[in-house]
XYZ file of C-alpha atoms in Angstrom:
594
model
C 108.522 126.976 69.373
C 108.649 125.171 72.822
C 105.272 124.136 72.348
C 105.796 122.611 69.065
C 108.639 120.577 70.239
C 107.361 119.453 73.274
C 104.276 118.274 71.446
C 106.268 116.561 68.658
C 107.999 114.624 71.362
C 105.198 113.484 72.913
C 103.444 112.524 69.608
C 106.403 110.260 68.553
C 106.687 108.944 72.259
C 103.034 108.109 73.125
C 100.389 108.985 70.668
C 101.763 108.009 67.202
C 100.985 104.507 67.748
C 97.159 105.594 67.805
C 97.461 107.619 64.443
C 95.039 105.217 62.874
C 92.441 105.948 65.433
C 93.146 109.741 64.780
C 92.954 109.488 60.991
C 89.755 107.537 61.173
C 88.404 110.337 63.641
C 89.626 113.095 61.542
C 87.600 111.532 58.586
C 84.522 111.279 60.947
C 85.206 114.801 61.893
C 85.337 116.062 58.544
C 82.037 114.190 57.707
C 80.430 115.989 60.617
C 81.386 119.604 59.497
C 80.425 118.973 56.278
C 77.068 117.828 56.989
C 76.671 120.641 59.626
C 77.407 123.233 56.909
C 75.295 121.509 54.439
C 72.093 121.619 56.904
C 71.704 125.486 56.446
C 71.813 125.127 52.689
C 69.104 122.650 53.029
C 66.994 124.914 55.194
C 67.855 127.673 52.731
C 66.446 125.584 50.005
C 63.275 124.448 51.959
C 62.540 128.074 52.764
C 63.277 129.475 49.071
C 60.952 126.607 47.869
C 58.017 127.640 50.402
C 58.528 131.455 49.439
C 58.146 130.416 45.693
C 54.650 129.096 46.551
C 55.685 125.339 46.156
C 54.172 124.073 48.790
C 54.963 121.244 50.922
C 55.754 119.121 47.762
C 58.531 121.634 47.018
C 59.985 121.623 50.863
C 59.405 117.999 51.732
C 62.635 116.684 50.157
C 64.868 119.492 51.807
C 62.964 118.684 55.035
C 63.878 114.883 54.731
C 67.382 115.780 53.916
C 67.650 118.101 56.946
C 66.280 115.016 59.113
C 68.785 112.509 57.517
C 71.661 114.904 57.962
C 70.919 115.389 61.391
C 71.033 111.550 62.459
C 74.052 111.141 60.292
C 75.741 114.006 62.230
C 74.735 112.313 65.485
C 76.782 109.154 64.122
C 79.813 110.652 63.004
C 80.001 113.157 65.775
C 80.015 110.137 68.265
C 82.251 108.119 66.410
C 84.772 111.049 66.019
C 84.814 111.662 69.974
C 85.179 107.911 70.530
C 88.300 107.663 68.136
C 89.922 110.783 69.513
C 89.046 110.259 73.417
C 89.804 106.490 73.755
C 93.511 106.589 72.946
C 93.860 109.502 75.429
C 92.993 106.955 78.315
C 95.466 104.396 77.087
C 97.979 107.128 76.771
C 97.327 108.268 80.504
C 97.624 104.840 81.471
C 101.110 104.454 79.614
C 102.231 107.757 80.983
C 101.383 106.841 84.550
C 103.378 103.653 84.293
C 106.252 105.315 82.860
C 106.186 107.936 85.506
C 105.775 105.226 88.293
C 108.547 103.083 86.764
C 110.985 106.348 86.691
C 110.227 107.144 90.083
C 111.384 103.881 91.282
C 114.556 104.266 89.711
C 115.129 107.678 90.458
C 117.693 108.253 93.732
C 116.836 109.584 97.086
C 118.331 113.091 95.900
C 115.346 113.403 93.519
C 112.889 113.112 96.600
C 114.773 115.248 98.804
C 113.962 117.884 96.339
C 110.392 116.896 95.169
C 107.626 116.850 97.567
C 105.627 113.944 97.701
C 102.473 115.958 97.420
C 103.766 117.423 94.179
C 104.813 114.155 92.799
C 101.167 112.929 93.431
C 99.632 116.008 91.668
C 101.876 115.608 88.740
C 100.781 111.703 88.562
C 96.875 112.748 88.773
C 96.282 116.332 87.876
C 98.859 116.725 85.346
C 98.086 113.528 83.640
C 94.412 114.589 83.306
C 95.519 117.728 81.648
C 97.579 115.721 79.418
C 94.776 113.441 78.227
C 92.415 116.295 77.764
C 95.344 117.644 75.370
C 95.478 114.745 73.233
C 91.694 113.953 73.224
C 89.557 117.048 73.819
C 91.959 119.787 72.569
C 93.155 117.673 69.672
C 89.451 117.128 68.617
C 88.293 120.739 68.867
C 91.537 122.010 66.968
C 90.426 120.054 64.111
C 86.832 120.717 64.476
C 87.400 124.694 64.777
C 89.625 124.371 61.913
C 87.191 122.545 59.631
C 84.254 124.649 61.111
C 85.739 128.398 60.233
C 86.996 127.408 56.745
C 83.931 125.553 55.825
C 81.313 128.088 57.095
C 83.324 131.007 55.921
C 83.580 129.577 52.413
C 79.923 128.967 52.196
C 78.889 132.306 53.660
C 81.135 133.902 51.138
C 79.304 132.111 48.157
C 76.144 133.144 49.729
C 76.742 136.815 50.150
C 80.166 138.358 50.318
C 79.221 141.879 51.577
C 77.027 140.438 54.351
C 79.967 138.128 55.134
C 82.598 140.827 55.334
C 80.133 142.874 57.540
C 80.042 139.702 60.132
C 83.614 138.896 60.069
C 85.062 142.343 60.940
C 83.574 142.570 64.547
C 84.041 138.826 65.047
C 87.774 139.352 64.313
C 87.801 142.013 66.806
C 86.170 139.977 69.519
C 88.845 137.098 68.639
C 91.810 139.516 69.079
C 90.120 140.323 72.733
C 89.866 136.572 73.012
C 93.833 136.363 72.570
C 94.509 138.676 75.135
C 92.119 137.051 77.607
C 94.014 133.675 76.832
C 97.421 134.932 77.820
C 96.308 135.931 80.760
C 94.693 132.644 81.678
C 98.157 130.910 80.461
C 100.061 132.566 83.619
C 97.168 131.910 85.612
C 96.874 128.519 84.875
C 100.598 127.945 85.678
C 100.065 129.199 88.944
C 96.918 127.210 89.593
C 98.955 123.897 88.709
C 101.799 124.956 91.196
C 99.158 125.771 93.831
C 97.599 122.310 93.492
C 100.720 120.621 93.898
C 101.503 122.566 97.118
C 97.858 122.038 98.425
C 98.287 118.034 97.583
C 101.408 118.145 99.684
C 100.021 120.065 102.556
C 97.175 117.668 102.746
C 99.410 114.355 102.543
C 101.777 115.555 105.184
C 99.035 116.489 107.475
C 97.331 112.970 106.896
C 100.668 111.333 107.680
C 101.342 113.231 110.816
C 97.909 113.294 112.104
C 98.703 111.945 115.292
C 101.653 114.124 116.195
C 99.184 117.207 115.076
C 96.461 115.698 117.723
C 98.830 114.798 120.583
C 100.362 118.494 120.281
C 97.065 120.359 119.738
C 98.193 121.464 116.689
C 95.346 120.458 114.664
C 93.794 124.128 114.783
C 97.057 125.789 113.314
C 97.419 123.083 110.455
C 93.891 124.029 109.593
C 94.408 127.582 109.435
C 97.475 126.905 107.270
C 95.396 124.636 104.977
C 92.913 127.517 104.708
C 95.108 129.940 103.523
C 96.681 127.618 101.050
C 92.836 126.815 99.903
C 91.900 130.344 99.960
C 95.145 131.393 97.273
C 93.837 128.187 95.417
C 90.233 129.539 95.410
C 91.469 133.146 94.276
C 93.211 131.885 91.487
C 90.207 129.501 90.339
C 87.900 132.718 90.615
C 90.284 135.023 88.550
C 90.327 132.319 85.906
C 86.793 131.770 86.130
C 86.153 135.850 85.655
C 88.259 135.795 82.529
C 85.950 133.035 81.252
C 82.643 134.570 82.400
C 83.476 138.134 81.177
C 85.830 137.918 78.168
C 85.062 134.693 76.506
C 81.425 135.435 76.069
C 82.220 138.541 74.194
C 82.475 136.343 71.016
C 78.891 135.111 71.699
C 77.586 138.621 72.062
C 79.270 139.881 69.172
C 77.685 136.933 67.479
C 74.390 138.133 68.430
C 74.874 141.433 67.131
C 75.769 140.265 63.652
C 72.626 138.490 63.449
C 71.016 141.703 64.238
C 73.183 143.317 61.557
C 71.991 140.409 59.080
C 68.536 140.810 59.926
C 68.629 144.488 59.379
C 70.893 144.556 56.105
C 69.783 141.667 54.928
C 66.096 142.082 55.351
C 66.252 145.166 53.421
C 67.951 143.462 50.676
C 65.141 140.651 50.913
C 62.566 143.319 50.417
C 64.493 144.790 47.601
C 64.618 141.096 46.264
C 68.471 141.001 45.749
C 68.698 138.485 48.363
C 66.417 135.420 48.855
C 64.758 134.633 52.469
C 66.172 131.399 52.368
C 69.875 132.826 51.919
C 69.318 135.388 54.944
C 68.572 132.334 57.111
C 71.182 130.399 56.022
C 73.490 133.067 56.803
C 71.923 133.477 60.325
C 72.538 129.881 60.952
C 76.076 129.927 59.372
C 76.779 133.085 61.763
C 75.928 130.623 64.907
C 78.078 127.950 63.578
C 80.877 130.726 63.231
C 80.416 131.803 66.907
C 80.251 128.333 68.416
C 83.592 127.319 66.562
C 85.277 130.796 67.864
C 83.693 129.728 71.471
C 85.306 126.214 70.933
C 88.462 128.079 70.334
C 88.721 129.783 73.679
C 88.259 126.438 75.129
C 90.586 124.622 72.990
C 93.275 127.302 73.895
C 92.622 126.773 77.543
C 92.834 122.799 77.320
C 95.982 123.691 75.152
C 97.581 125.658 77.767
C 96.961 123.284 80.974
C 98.014 120.281 78.716
C 101.284 121.913 77.854
C 101.985 123.060 81.175
C 101.091 119.554 82.553
C 103.241 117.811 79.795
C 106.307 120.212 81.209
C 105.571 119.050 84.944
C 105.371 115.257 83.496
C 108.435 115.583 81.687
C 110.305 116.770 84.609
C 109.924 113.527 86.215
C 110.372 111.518 83.345
C 113.533 113.355 82.380
C 114.809 113.648 85.968
C 118.290 112.845 86.142
C 118.946 109.135 87.641
C 122.599 110.109 88.595
C 123.775 106.538 88.165
C 127.254 105.923 86.594
C 127.441 104.092 83.704
C 128.519 100.454 84.898
C 131.629 98.881 83.369
C 130.857 95.388 85.105
C 128.232 93.091 85.151
C 128.378 92.681 88.604
C 130.732 92.215 91.693
C 133.269 89.605 91.997
C 132.192 86.411 93.730
C 132.783 87.419 97.639
C 135.313 85.621 99.758
C 133.823 83.565 102.541
C 133.793 86.508 104.908
C 132.523 89.220 102.691
C 134.339 91.989 100.760
C 136.990 93.988 102.053
C 135.747 97.810 101.824
C 137.833 100.524 101.539
C 136.829 104.451 101.588
C 139.206 107.044 100.380
C 138.575 110.664 100.755
C 134.732 110.476 100.802
C 132.989 113.770 100.892
C 129.326 114.641 100.657
C 127.391 117.975 100.824
C 123.548 117.942 100.426
C 122.018 120.537 98.113
C 121.633 123.929 99.766
C 123.803 123.046 103.004
C 126.133 125.407 103.991
C 128.747 122.710 105.468
C 129.472 119.268 104.033
C 127.791 116.227 105.690
C 131.024 114.202 105.444
C 134.453 115.798 104.879
C 137.552 113.552 103.431
C 136.694 110.435 105.348
C 138.900 107.601 104.608
C 139.296 104.142 106.549
C 139.432 100.376 105.489
C 137.485 97.513 106.739
C 138.755 93.889 106.434
C 136.563 91.009 105.187
C 134.316 89.690 107.759
C 135.332 92.806 110.056
C 132.508 94.266 112.072
C 133.026 97.704 112.666
C 131.205 100.296 114.797
C 130.366 103.773 114.141
C 129.723 106.476 116.723
C 129.206 110.097 116.921
C 126.720 112.714 117.877
C 123.670 113.703 116.319
C 124.540 115.444 112.826
C 128.079 113.759 112.797
C 127.428 112.083 109.366
C 127.210 108.756 110.397
C 123.759 107.856 108.557
C 125.095 109.675 105.371
C 128.143 107.612 105.494
C 125.715 104.509 105.497
C 123.660 106.089 102.619
C 126.709 106.448 100.560
C 127.832 102.605 101.349
C 124.272 101.700 100.500
C 124.279 103.573 97.041
C 121.214 105.370 98.331
C 123.289 108.240 97.489
C 126.323 107.784 94.818
C 129.598 108.540 96.177
C 132.413 110.144 93.782
C 134.374 107.890 91.758
C 137.025 106.068 93.573
C 135.873 106.993 96.983
C 134.186 103.783 97.712
C 135.793 100.180 96.795
C 134.866 96.617 97.663
C 137.805 94.201 97.091
C 139.600 97.032 94.574
C 136.433 97.404 92.686
C 134.780 100.946 92.699
C 131.127 100.453 93.431
C 130.298 102.880 90.770
C 131.259 100.406 88.023
C 128.886 98.061 89.244
C 125.224 98.109 88.210
C 123.261 99.350 91.241
C 120.965 96.523 91.167
C 123.479 93.797 91.399
C 125.208 95.956 94.325
C 122.129 95.944 96.334
C 121.621 92.201 95.662
C 124.757 91.823 97.821
C 123.990 94.522 100.532
C 121.581 94.152 103.584
C 120.698 97.626 104.671
C 118.683 98.980 107.720
C 117.781 102.495 107.794
C 117.577 104.689 110.838
C 113.762 104.885 110.204
C 112.468 101.593 108.890
C 109.766 101.212 106.632
C 107.241 98.552 106.788
C 104.432 97.615 104.058
C 100.757 97.226 104.829
C 101.365 93.644 104.354
C 101.837 90.523 106.849
C 104.684 90.220 109.067
C 105.934 87.277 107.086
C 105.993 89.447 103.743
C 107.808 92.645 105.241
C 110.660 89.996 106.610
C 110.821 87.921 103.161
C 110.281 91.001 101.257
C 112.081 90.015 98.134
C 110.796 86.476 97.884
C 107.369 85.357 96.469
C 104.974 83.794 98.772
C 105.794 80.271 97.588
C 109.549 80.720 97.682
C 109.698 81.856 101.357
C 112.448 79.655 103.281
C 110.558 78.875 106.174
C 113.753 77.698 108.436
C 115.570 80.818 107.428
C 112.726 82.956 107.922
C 112.398 81.290 111.598
C 115.902 81.910 112.551
C 115.828 85.754 111.376
C 112.498 86.271 113.451
C 114.613 84.502 116.738
C 117.850 86.623 116.137
C 115.651 89.970 115.846
C 114.202 88.888 119.164
C 110.815 89.047 117.736
C 109.456 85.578 118.678
C 108.183 86.712 121.717
C 106.242 89.390 119.952
C 104.668 87.055 117.530
C 103.663 84.622 120.278
C 101.442 87.498 121.405
C 99.891 88.385 118.006
C 96.572 86.570 116.986
C 97.877 85.662 113.532
C 101.534 85.374 114.235
C 103.565 85.700 110.988
C 100.386 86.286 109.076
C 99.469 89.430 111.052
C 99.000 92.673 108.850
C 101.188 95.342 110.455
C 98.944 98.290 108.630
C 100.190 101.346 106.848
C 103.998 101.789 107.591
C 103.681 99.283 110.600
C 101.222 101.664 112.543
C 99.950 98.230 114.529
C 103.642 97.906 115.931
C 105.523 99.864 118.480
C 108.656 101.575 117.497
C 111.104 98.686 118.656
C 108.894 96.114 116.787
C 109.330 98.058 113.711
C 113.025 98.251 114.119
C 113.178 94.468 114.880
C 111.179 93.505 112.048
C 113.411 95.670 109.639
C 116.395 93.928 111.236
C 114.860 90.564 110.612
C 114.582 91.448 106.951
C 118.270 91.936 107.061
C 118.756 88.870 108.731
C 116.644 86.911 106.283
C 118.876 88.036 103.429
C 121.847 86.631 102.234
C 124.347 89.472 102.513
C 128.088 90.562 101.710
C 128.052 93.680 103.200
C 125.598 94.478 106.320
C 124.778 98.213 107.165
C 122.870 98.897 110.449
C 121.889 102.396 111.275
C 120.890 102.768 114.883
C 118.678 99.972 114.920
C 118.665 99.369 118.669
C 117.585 102.916 119.695
C 113.999 101.762 120.752
C 114.651 98.641 122.484
C 115.000 97.794 126.086
C 118.249 96.576 127.602
C 117.183 93.105 128.019
C 116.308 92.972 124.194
C 119.285 94.918 123.254
C 121.395 92.158 124.861
C 119.673 89.416 123.154
C 119.968 91.368 119.816
C 123.835 92.155 120.358
C 124.535 88.516 120.732
C 122.670 87.800 117.446
C 124.172 90.632 115.622
C 127.736 89.547 116.439
C 126.952 86.148 115.855
C 125.803 86.705 112.491
C 128.136 89.479 111.583
C 130.969 87.088 110.918
C 129.023 85.977 107.527
C 129.818 89.013 106.010
C 131.741 92.635 106.370
C 129.145 94.875 108.847
C 129.035 98.414 109.931
C 126.905 99.125 112.634
C 126.044 102.524 113.684
C 124.779 103.372 117.187
C 124.432 106.142 119.728
C 124.588 103.394 122.241
C 128.157 102.189 123.444
C 126.986 98.890 124.892
C 126.046 98.050 121.247
C 129.577 98.626 119.963
C 131.873 96.976 122.947
C 132.234 94.201 120.866
C 132.947 95.299 117.446
C 136.534 94.821 116.147
C 137.022 98.678 115.810
C 134.883 101.602 116.389
C 135.211 104.704 114.052
C 134.187 108.235 115.750
C 132.726 111.019 113.712
C 132.185 114.446 114.681
C 131.266 117.385 112.267
C 131.239 115.065 109.046
C 135.032 114.299 109.943
C 136.652 110.943 111.356
C 138.344 112.092 114.413
C 139.042 108.894 116.366
C 139.361 104.998 115.524
C 140.209 102.125 117.779
C 138.945 99.306 119.468
C 136.252 100.182 122.649
C 139.048 99.343 125.218
C 141.536 101.761 123.470
C 138.952 104.548 122.982
C 137.572 104.560 126.463
C 140.980 105.253 127.780
C 141.574 108.456 125.459
C 140.210 111.753 126.330
C 137.523 112.229 123.404
C 133.580 112.261 122.412
C 133.702 108.401 122.650
C 135.411 108.246 126.249
C 132.885 111.006 127.284
C 129.756 109.433 126.035
C 130.790 106.027 127.659
C 131.277 107.488 131.172
C 127.537 109.189 130.713
C 125.994 106.241 129.375
C 127.588 103.961 132.506
C 126.671 106.623 135.022
C 123.076 106.469 133.686
C 122.841 102.601 133.842
C 124.208 102.627 137.252
C 121.406 105.092 138.203
C 118.551 102.831 136.567
C 120.011 99.894 138.457
C 121.577 100.831 141.641
C 123.744 98.463 143.266
C 124.936 97.174 139.772
C 128.222 97.731 138.027
C 128.173 98.245 134.334
C 131.037 96.356 132.519
C 132.511 96.990 129.071
């Protein structure tokens, strides 16, 4: 029942528009089977003509009919396959496009649950299985039905008794085939899961190859890969074992049926109750019947994989976007200095986590105010910015801008007013110019604004050392850049944007002190253009903030200016003393000032 519902949904969503192709293919398939069943009759009449002593003149017309039928079969069979297979390619393209579009819209929570290798496997192996379902499997379904009906019908008209003698053992072998198919279904499901796991293992190892080599972990990774690969090989071998030993049982029984026809039919030919041509035709029909039952085995295998693949594809296409239905077209026009931000009772717990990442957090930020956020690792700082950026969706009423619940605003309209730089900046394998002016087409890039963003992100000195300057290709994920250069490129991307809310998550963790001072000056100069929240574990970055919020264990434990917080006993004051002492050690004779 579930199979029918899934196939029905897929038919009306994708394949229905190609019903004309399938109808023509069906007609060609009917013609193929009619001609295929007719050929043994022509053989029968040709042999009977020779047996009656009519010689070549009597058999020649039927020989010509056999030749003409064979040529016609080649034509209509080729057409039937073309008409069934071509729509499958187009549908595969549409399904992949829809999956990609859906993946771009899904929130980060989805990607926290599903691994990249699993997603790639669904977009490759599973779409191939889906294409086989609507191409090969649908063709074979009609082909098998027509073959069995037409062949059995013709055999019954030739000789009912011999036909029944052949059908009984073939039916028993078909029952064995059904049992094999059920076992194959279970193995096929496990095989698809293992392919996804193996794909994820390969992708993860490839992405982290530098770390694996640096820590001498390549041998261990290869061992784990071999274990995964051995499991994949074991499942594949078990599937092949079933196909090698149980599927051919129909062929073996078919040969026994031929022996039966030769024995029983031969005696009847001698007794002249059956003609030689009729016995020959029955042998050919048995071979056609066996081929049809063999195709049934492959049909079920392709249907199984296609059904399972469709289920895995729909897990992506049906994934819950978890975006609330907006009640507004967008945010109201921002005041000159950005929006006022209010966070009220904000909590968040990751799936499977024992403790909340944020617990009942409340604070307000005035328009144009620059607020620093400090806390130890795991305090909830990055989670807070992810919720404010709507990477994760906050609870209703928990985050408002100028009194407007952010959930009431379309997420794309919201993102248009926000500049966000995450803790792990992502760069595309494009030029520096394209990475910084990410949202603009090449011809629409504002050169003056781009240059200002580059200078404020302290990238101008680095670019001077690049052979092609802003046109330098940074490689996959910015592999040709240092960690600090990647951070500053992402910061330049935020500076290039026209923002009303600026969210920066520890964007100076990989820069030296001289570059940090220059970045701080640029940051606070630009921060006045909008409401700004800056996360940093370096207190030197937060000293000029209007206020600092201190987090510990997912809770807001302190708030105040830098001058106020360093005088209170708490995590901020302790970190300030430790960092100032470290700076004094690094620069002896110099006194650190806040």
